[in-house]
Amino acid sequence: MRTQVVIIGAGPSGLLLGQLLSRSGIDNVILERQSAEHVLSRIRAGVLEQGTVDLLRQAGVSERLEHEGQVHHGVEFAIDGKRERLDLHELLDGRCVTVYGQTEVTRDLMAARKASGGITLYHASAVQPHEIAGESPYVTCQIAGESVRIDCDYIAGCDGFHGVSRQAIPAGVLTEYERVYPFGWLGLLSDTPPASEELIYASHARGFALCSMRSATRSRYYLQVDAGDAVENWSDERFWEELKARLPEETAAQLVTGPSLEKSIAPLRSYVVEPMQYGRLFLVGDAAHIVPPTGAKGLNLALGDVRNLHLLLERAYRTGNPSCLERYSELCLKRIWAAVRFSWWMTTALHRFPDTDAFTQRVQDAEWRALLDSRAGRTTIAENYVGLPFPALD
Ligand code: FAD
C-alpha cells in the first residue's frame, strides 16, 4: 500500500490531521492500535480554547459543537472559601472558551473521516516506522494476523505519550524535560446538574478541587489525591463528602450528588521533548508533550501542533519544496512552552504540595491577591486560559 502521509494514532490529533490533509487533497492513512469504541470511551478533556474552536470550524467538523458546546464567558476561582469570577469575555474583547467533551470532538472527527472515505485501520498491532531519516519512509504493522507495509512521504506520530513514534527516533537526538507532581487527580463523572454555570477551580487547605461539566445535566468533578492513591479507596459517598469539604459553604450546600458513571485517577506531569521532528517523522500532541490538566491545555496544544503540521505539509506539497517542514519544531515549541508554564503555574498555585509550609502558603495567597486584585493580573490569567494566538507561518 502507498499513501502520502501515514498517521499513527486515531486520537483527536491523528483524526484532525487526517481531516485537514484530506480537505487539502493530501492522501493519508491512519493506523490505530485500539478499536474505535475504545478510543471513544476515554473520558478526558472538556475545555476548548477559542483558537481550537476556530480550527475545528475550518476543518468542517463544528456543526454539533456549535449547537451543543457551551460557550463560557467566565471562569471562577475559589480561594480561601471565597468565589471570584474572571470575566474572560470582558477582559479579552469577546474571546472565551467552549465546554465540549474530547469524546464528542473525537466522535465528530470519526464521522467526518467516514464521510470523506479516508482509510483508518483499527486494531493495528506492532506498528513500526522505518527509514525515517531517508527519503522513502514506510510503516509496518499487523492487522488481523496479516503483515501490512505502507510506503509514504511522511509519518505523523499522533500516538500519545506511550506510543511508538517517539521511541523510533534514535537515542541521543531528543532532549526530554520533565516534572512529575507528587499528586494526581481523581475524576468523577455523573449525570447531575453542574455546581455552577462556569468552571470553579478551588484551592483549599485539604487540597485542590475542580467543578467542571460536560453539559447542563452532566458534571465532571476532580479532587487532588496522593500520587499513590487508588480509585478503590474512593466510594462515591467519600468523594462527594470530600468535594463538599473543599468548596465554599454556599457552593457545597447547593451541590447535587448522584451515582458516578466513571471514576479514574490521572497522574500529573509536565513533559516536553525537543525537537519534535526527526527526518520525515513528526511528533504531534501528547507524543511530544504532556501538561497537567489544571490549565485545560493538553488537547488544545495537541490540536495546535496539528494546525502547524497541516499548514507546512500543505505548503510543501503545493510548492514542491519540503524545506519549510524543517520549521515544524520551532513553530510549535514557543507556544507549547508558554502553555507548559501556565499549566505548571496553575498547578503550583492551586494545589497543596507535601512540603508546602506556612510561609509558602502565605506567599501563594498573596500572589493570588496580587493577580486577582489587578486588571493586568486578571487579564494575564484570562489570556493564557483562553489560549495564546497561533504562530504566523512566515
Ligand atoms: P491521545 O488522545 O493519547 O491519542 C493517541 C492515540 O494513539 C490513541 O488512540 C492510542 O490508542 C493510539 N496509539 C498509541 N500507541 C499506538 C501505537 N503503537 N500504534 C497505533 N496507535 C497507537 N486535556 C485538556 O486540554 N483538558 C483536560 O481537562 C484534560 N483532561 C485529561 C484527563 C485525562 C485522564 C487524560 C489522560 C488526559 C487529559 N487531557 C486533558 C489531555 C488530553 O486528553 C490529551 O492532550 C489529548 O488526548 C491528546 O490527544 P492526542 O491525539 O495527541 O493523543
XYZ file of C-alpha atoms and ligand atoms in Angstrom:
447
model
C 0.000 0.000 0.000
C 1.177 3.567 -0.668
C -0.037 6.923 0.640
C 1.406 10.401 1.091
C 1.187 10.644 4.896
C 0.870 7.788 7.398
C -0.702 8.960 10.645
C -0.060 6.769 13.692
C -2.876 7.114 16.255
C -6.587 7.914 15.846
C -6.961 10.142 18.901
C -8.034 13.749 18.363
C -4.626 14.739 16.877
C -4.489 11.935 14.310
C -8.130 12.291 13.274
C -7.958 16.085 12.898
C -4.725 15.874 10.906
C -6.346 13.277 8.644
C -9.365 15.511 8.147
C -7.331 18.635 7.321
C -4.979 16.758 4.972
C -7.889 15.110 3.155
C -9.537 18.515 2.678
C -6.251 19.744 1.156
C -6.201 16.780 -1.216
C -3.290 15.063 0.576
C -3.768 11.311 0.743
C -3.352 9.737 4.194
C -3.892 6.513 6.125
C -4.473 6.363 9.898
C -3.268 3.384 11.945
C -4.813 2.880 15.415
C -3.887 0.211 17.935
C -7.304 0.169 19.649
C -10.900 -0.134 18.428
C -12.932 2.997 17.611
C -15.197 2.210 20.597
C -12.222 2.099 22.943
C -10.928 5.448 21.686
C -14.392 6.941 22.253
C -14.684 5.529 25.770
C -11.779 7.581 27.175
C -13.128 10.445 29.299
C -10.632 13.280 29.048
C -10.551 16.957 28.203
C -13.573 19.230 28.114
C -12.492 22.860 27.691
C -11.762 24.134 24.173
C -9.833 27.337 23.606
C -11.176 29.920 21.170
C -8.443 29.009 18.626
C -9.330 25.299 18.868
C -12.995 26.015 18.137
C -11.975 28.155 15.141
C -9.708 25.348 13.892
C -12.486 22.733 14.173
C -14.723 25.143 12.273
C -12.126 25.437 9.482
C -11.874 21.647 9.387
C -15.637 21.415 8.775
C -16.373 19.437 11.949
C -18.070 22.050 14.123
C -21.764 21.561 13.336
C -22.644 19.719 16.570
C -20.123 21.781 18.534
C -21.945 24.984 17.503
C -25.252 23.585 18.806
C -24.191 21.555 21.823
C -20.990 23.259 23.002
C -21.461 25.554 25.982
C -19.794 28.926 25.468
C -18.349 30.133 28.775
C -17.759 33.842 29.130
C -16.055 33.447 32.502
C -14.279 31.128 34.928
C -14.267 31.124 38.723
C -11.586 30.675 41.344
C -12.451 29.763 44.949
C -9.532 30.901 47.031
C -9.812 30.622 50.801
C -13.511 29.764 50.602
C -14.429 32.855 48.560
C -15.555 32.626 44.909
C -14.224 35.178 42.425
C -15.157 35.343 38.766
C -12.840 36.199 35.907
C -14.891 37.742 33.100
C -12.980 36.396 30.081
C -15.366 37.976 27.597
C -14.989 41.464 29.049
C -11.226 41.230 29.691
C -10.447 39.866 26.220
C -12.839 41.766 23.951
C -15.284 38.932 23.443
C -12.917 35.932 23.436
C -13.997 32.969 25.549
C -13.808 29.153 25.943
C -16.261 26.417 24.942
C -17.077 23.343 27.016
C -17.431 20.341 24.699
C -16.025 16.927 25.635
C -12.999 15.390 23.934
C -15.120 12.304 23.280
C -17.566 14.470 21.308
C -14.740 16.107 19.315
C -13.455 12.598 18.546
C -16.935 11.354 17.589
C -17.373 14.286 15.159
C -13.932 13.670 13.634
C -14.664 9.945 13.220
C -17.937 10.776 11.441
C -16.127 13.207 9.120
C -13.455 10.573 8.405
C -16.126 8.067 7.459
C -17.870 10.608 5.214
C -14.605 11.516 3.447
C -13.832 7.870 2.676
C -10.417 8.178 4.345
C -8.823 4.909 5.470
C -8.477 4.265 9.221
C -7.123 0.851 10.152
C -8.146 -0.018 13.728
C -6.690 -2.930 15.753
C -3.284 -2.313 14.129
C -0.634 -4.039 16.261
C 3.186 -3.914 16.162
C 3.076 -0.570 14.334
C 6.645 0.443 13.452
C 8.048 3.378 11.449
C 11.107 2.621 9.261
C 13.707 4.612 7.282
C 12.568 7.868 8.864
C 15.906 9.586 8.197
C 15.741 8.822 4.460
C 13.512 9.936 1.601
C 11.417 6.768 1.437
C 9.991 6.047 4.874
C 7.453 3.307 5.478
C 5.401 1.871 8.311
C 4.760 -1.788 9.043
C 2.089 -3.344 11.258
C -0.071 -6.416 11.780
C -3.782 -6.318 11.019
C -5.932 -9.394 11.683
C -2.792 -11.559 11.598
C -1.639 -10.137 8.231
C 1.602 -8.159 7.822
C 0.981 -4.766 6.224
C 3.545 -2.327 4.787
C 2.601 1.238 3.888
C 5.106 3.324 1.919
C 4.763 7.080 2.279
C 6.413 10.514 2.058
C 5.961 11.478 5.719
C 4.916 9.937 9.045
C 2.929 11.826 11.702
C 3.346 10.350 15.196
C -0.018 11.179 16.791
C 0.148 8.166 19.100
C 0.136 9.788 22.522
C 2.618 9.653 25.374
C 3.001 5.847 25.333
C 3.145 5.497 21.547
C 5.815 4.014 19.323
C 6.756 7.105 17.267
C 8.923 8.856 19.850
C 10.716 5.554 20.563
C 11.536 5.221 16.841
C 13.843 8.262 16.979
C 17.492 7.229 17.565
C 18.916 7.652 21.064
C 20.696 10.952 21.635
C 18.564 13.003 19.221
C 15.880 14.088 21.679
C 16.165 16.099 24.872
C 13.452 15.457 27.459
C 12.226 17.998 30.032
C 10.063 16.597 32.798
C 8.341 17.443 36.082
C 6.338 14.769 37.893
C 3.968 16.158 40.544
C 3.500 14.380 43.898
C -0.281 14.042 43.442
C -2.931 13.007 40.945
C -6.497 13.974 40.053
C -9.377 11.718 40.996
C -12.157 12.440 38.482
C -15.855 11.562 38.811
C -18.428 11.838 36.024
C -22.113 11.954 36.989
C -25.489 12.695 35.453
C -26.157 15.596 37.810
C -26.541 19.315 37.041
C -23.219 21.213 37.410
C -22.447 23.047 40.668
C -22.260 26.288 38.704
C -22.730 27.518 35.148
C -18.962 28.029 34.834
C -15.927 26.041 35.991
C -14.767 26.574 39.587
C -11.088 25.985 40.412
C -10.845 25.671 44.221
C -7.716 25.958 46.340
C -8.269 24.621 49.870
C -6.171 23.506 52.828
C -7.444 19.925 52.211
C -6.261 20.105 48.582
C -7.379 21.274 45.164
C -10.846 20.624 43.704
C -12.402 21.410 40.320
C -16.083 21.660 39.434
C -16.413 21.117 35.696
C -19.124 19.896 33.366
C -19.899 18.295 30.018
C -23.460 19.618 29.599
C -26.363 21.123 31.565
C -27.097 17.684 33.016
C -23.667 16.006 33.161
C -20.923 17.072 35.592
C -17.244 16.250 35.927
C -15.557 16.847 39.300
C -11.941 16.392 40.333
C -10.099 16.107 43.646
C -6.375 16.315 44.271
C -5.289 12.961 45.760
C -1.915 11.492 46.755
C 0.151 10.071 43.896
C -0.144 6.506 45.243
C -3.915 6.615 45.889
C -6.304 4.170 44.168
C -9.869 4.553 42.865
C -10.937 1.599 45.037
C -10.305 3.770 48.100
C -12.991 6.211 46.969
C -16.652 5.280 47.266
C -18.978 7.812 45.637
C -20.048 8.899 49.125
C -16.495 9.608 50.226
C -15.840 11.549 47.013
C -18.868 13.815 47.457
C -18.108 14.456 51.141
C -14.508 15.413 50.362
C -15.575 17.627 47.461
C -18.058 19.478 49.688
C -15.342 19.980 52.318
C -13.096 21.704 49.741
C -15.748 24.035 48.257
C -17.098 27.306 49.679
C -20.021 26.605 52.037
C -22.790 28.000 49.824
C -21.495 26.010 46.813
C -21.274 22.790 48.854
C -24.820 23.331 50.144
C -26.193 23.526 46.585
C -24.173 20.623 45.170
C -26.342 17.928 43.581
C -24.761 14.490 44.044
C -25.539 11.187 42.350
C -24.030 7.846 41.320
C -20.748 8.002 39.393
C -20.734 6.987 35.715
C -16.939 6.823 35.751
C -14.143 7.366 38.246
C -10.429 7.386 37.494
C -7.143 8.777 38.746
C -4.808 10.645 36.376
C -1.197 11.317 37.383
C 0.018 14.897 36.881
C 3.099 15.500 34.787
C 4.755 18.176 32.665
C 6.850 16.753 29.814
C 8.301 18.195 26.637
C 10.617 16.624 24.086
C 12.782 18.682 21.735
C 12.971 18.667 18.767
C 9.578 17.371 17.650
C 10.861 16.104 14.327
C 13.457 13.666 13.067
C 13.860 13.300 9.304
C 10.401 12.556 7.909
C 8.792 11.702 11.246
C 6.880 14.432 13.124
C 5.721 14.125 16.736
C 2.294 15.630 17.328
C 0.300 16.255 20.531
C 0.804 14.018 23.561
C 3.524 12.100 21.692
C 5.717 15.191 22.205
C 4.341 16.900 25.296
C 2.135 16.403 28.343
C 0.814 19.059 30.687
C -1.099 18.637 33.946
C -4.814 19.175 33.231
C -5.009 22.205 35.566
C -4.886 24.791 32.770
C -7.065 22.683 30.369
C -4.303 22.844 27.776
C -3.446 19.239 26.689
C -5.998 18.752 23.940
C -5.725 22.372 22.823
C -1.941 22.147 22.481
C -2.220 18.879 20.589
C -4.591 20.403 18.044
C -2.296 23.442 17.743
C 0.516 21.100 16.584
C -1.891 19.588 14.058
C -2.681 23.045 12.694
C 1.045 23.797 12.196
C 1.914 20.449 10.620
C -1.044 20.610 8.256
C -0.102 24.106 7.033
C 3.539 23.085 6.499
C 2.676 19.840 4.678
C 0.156 21.672 2.547
C 2.838 24.224 1.596
C 5.480 21.534 0.975
C 3.201 19.671 -1.465
C 1.899 22.852 -3.113
C 5.362 24.311 -3.760
C 7.173 21.026 -4.277
C 9.740 22.279 -1.764
C 9.776 20.384 1.561
C 12.331 22.664 3.269
C 9.573 24.531 5.185
C 8.937 21.330 7.167
C 12.237 21.863 8.993
C 10.478 24.683 10.865
C 7.873 22.449 12.484
C 9.512 22.162 15.940
C 10.416 25.814 16.191
C 6.910 26.826 15.123
C 5.279 24.663 17.809
C 7.642 24.913 20.757
C 7.305 28.578 21.729
C 3.535 28.262 22.245
C 3.962 24.851 23.883
C 6.376 26.227 26.481
C 4.009 29.149 27.188
C 1.245 26.618 27.932
C 3.619 24.396 29.929
C 4.472 27.424 32.067
C 0.815 28.354 32.573
C -0.216 24.772 33.452
C 2.743 24.460 35.858
C 1.823 27.792 37.471
C -1.879 26.923 37.839
C -0.875 23.562 39.357
C 1.608 25.129 41.753
C -0.698 27.958 42.801
C -3.826 25.832 43.356
C -2.541 22.567 44.881
C -1.100 21.713 48.280
C 2.346 20.120 47.956
C 3.617 17.772 50.690
C 6.312 20.345 51.559
C 4.072 23.461 51.483
C 4.983 25.223 54.737
C 3.177 28.182 56.346
C 5.491 30.719 54.696
C 4.992 29.267 51.201
C 1.235 29.199 51.755
C 1.138 32.883 52.767
C 3.193 33.821 49.685
C 0.840 31.765 47.494
C -2.204 33.503 48.994
C -0.552 36.901 48.446
C 0.204 36.003 44.825
C -3.471 35.211 44.169
C -4.489 38.527 45.723
C -1.895 40.425 43.686
C -3.224 38.869 40.483
C -6.969 38.910 41.150
C -6.954 42.458 42.561
C -5.337 43.936 39.454
C -6.837 44.185 35.983
C -3.418 43.425 34.481
C -3.176 40.257 36.598
C -6.690 39.120 35.717
C -6.020 39.792 32.033
C -2.800 37.744 32.090
C -4.625 34.731 33.548
C -7.512 35.188 31.092
C -5.222 35.442 28.031
C -3.448 32.214 28.912
C -6.641 30.371 29.841
C -8.421 31.294 26.596
C -5.282 30.392 24.637
C -2.449 32.338 23.061
C -2.581 33.058 19.303
C -1.258 30.509 16.836
C 2.135 31.419 15.320
C 2.357 33.029 11.896
C 3.827 30.709 9.278
C 6.214 33.334 7.881
P -4.193 10.517 22.506
O -5.518 11.106 22.778
O -3.414 9.899 23.553
O -4.307 9.633 21.227
C -3.255 8.773 20.819
C -3.841 7.611 20.042
O -2.780 6.800 19.559
C -4.693 6.709 20.930
O -5.938 6.462 20.312
C -3.859 5.450 21.093
O -4.661 4.289 21.238
C -3.075 5.439 19.781
N -1.823 4.693 19.876
C -0.931 4.673 20.899
N 0.108 3.873 20.604
C -0.132 3.382 19.371
C 0.592 2.507 18.520
N 1.776 1.964 18.911
N 0.077 2.215 17.311
C -1.104 2.763 16.908
N -1.837 3.596 17.684
C -1.347 3.912 18.890
N -6.502 17.961 28.211
C -7.142 19.115 28.326
O -6.915 20.013 27.493
N -8.065 19.322 29.333
C -8.380 18.351 30.211
O -9.216 18.558 31.068
C -7.720 17.095 30.119
N -8.018 16.084 30.944
C -7.375 14.883 30.789
C -7.686 13.829 31.633
C -7.035 12.597 31.477
C -7.396 11.452 32.390
C -6.042 12.434 30.481
C -5.322 11.127 30.332
C -5.747 13.483 29.643
C -6.395 14.704 29.780
N -6.129 15.765 28.943
C -6.764 16.946 29.079
C -5.155 15.650 27.888
C -5.807 15.332 26.545
O -6.745 14.318 26.701
C -4.700 14.940 25.583
O -3.812 16.040 25.465
C -5.229 14.542 24.203
O -5.886 13.309 24.269
C -4.065 14.442 23.213
O -4.526 13.906 22.015
P -3.571 13.026 21.101
O -4.392 12.653 19.930
O -2.289 13.741 20.903
O -3.203 11.750 21.972
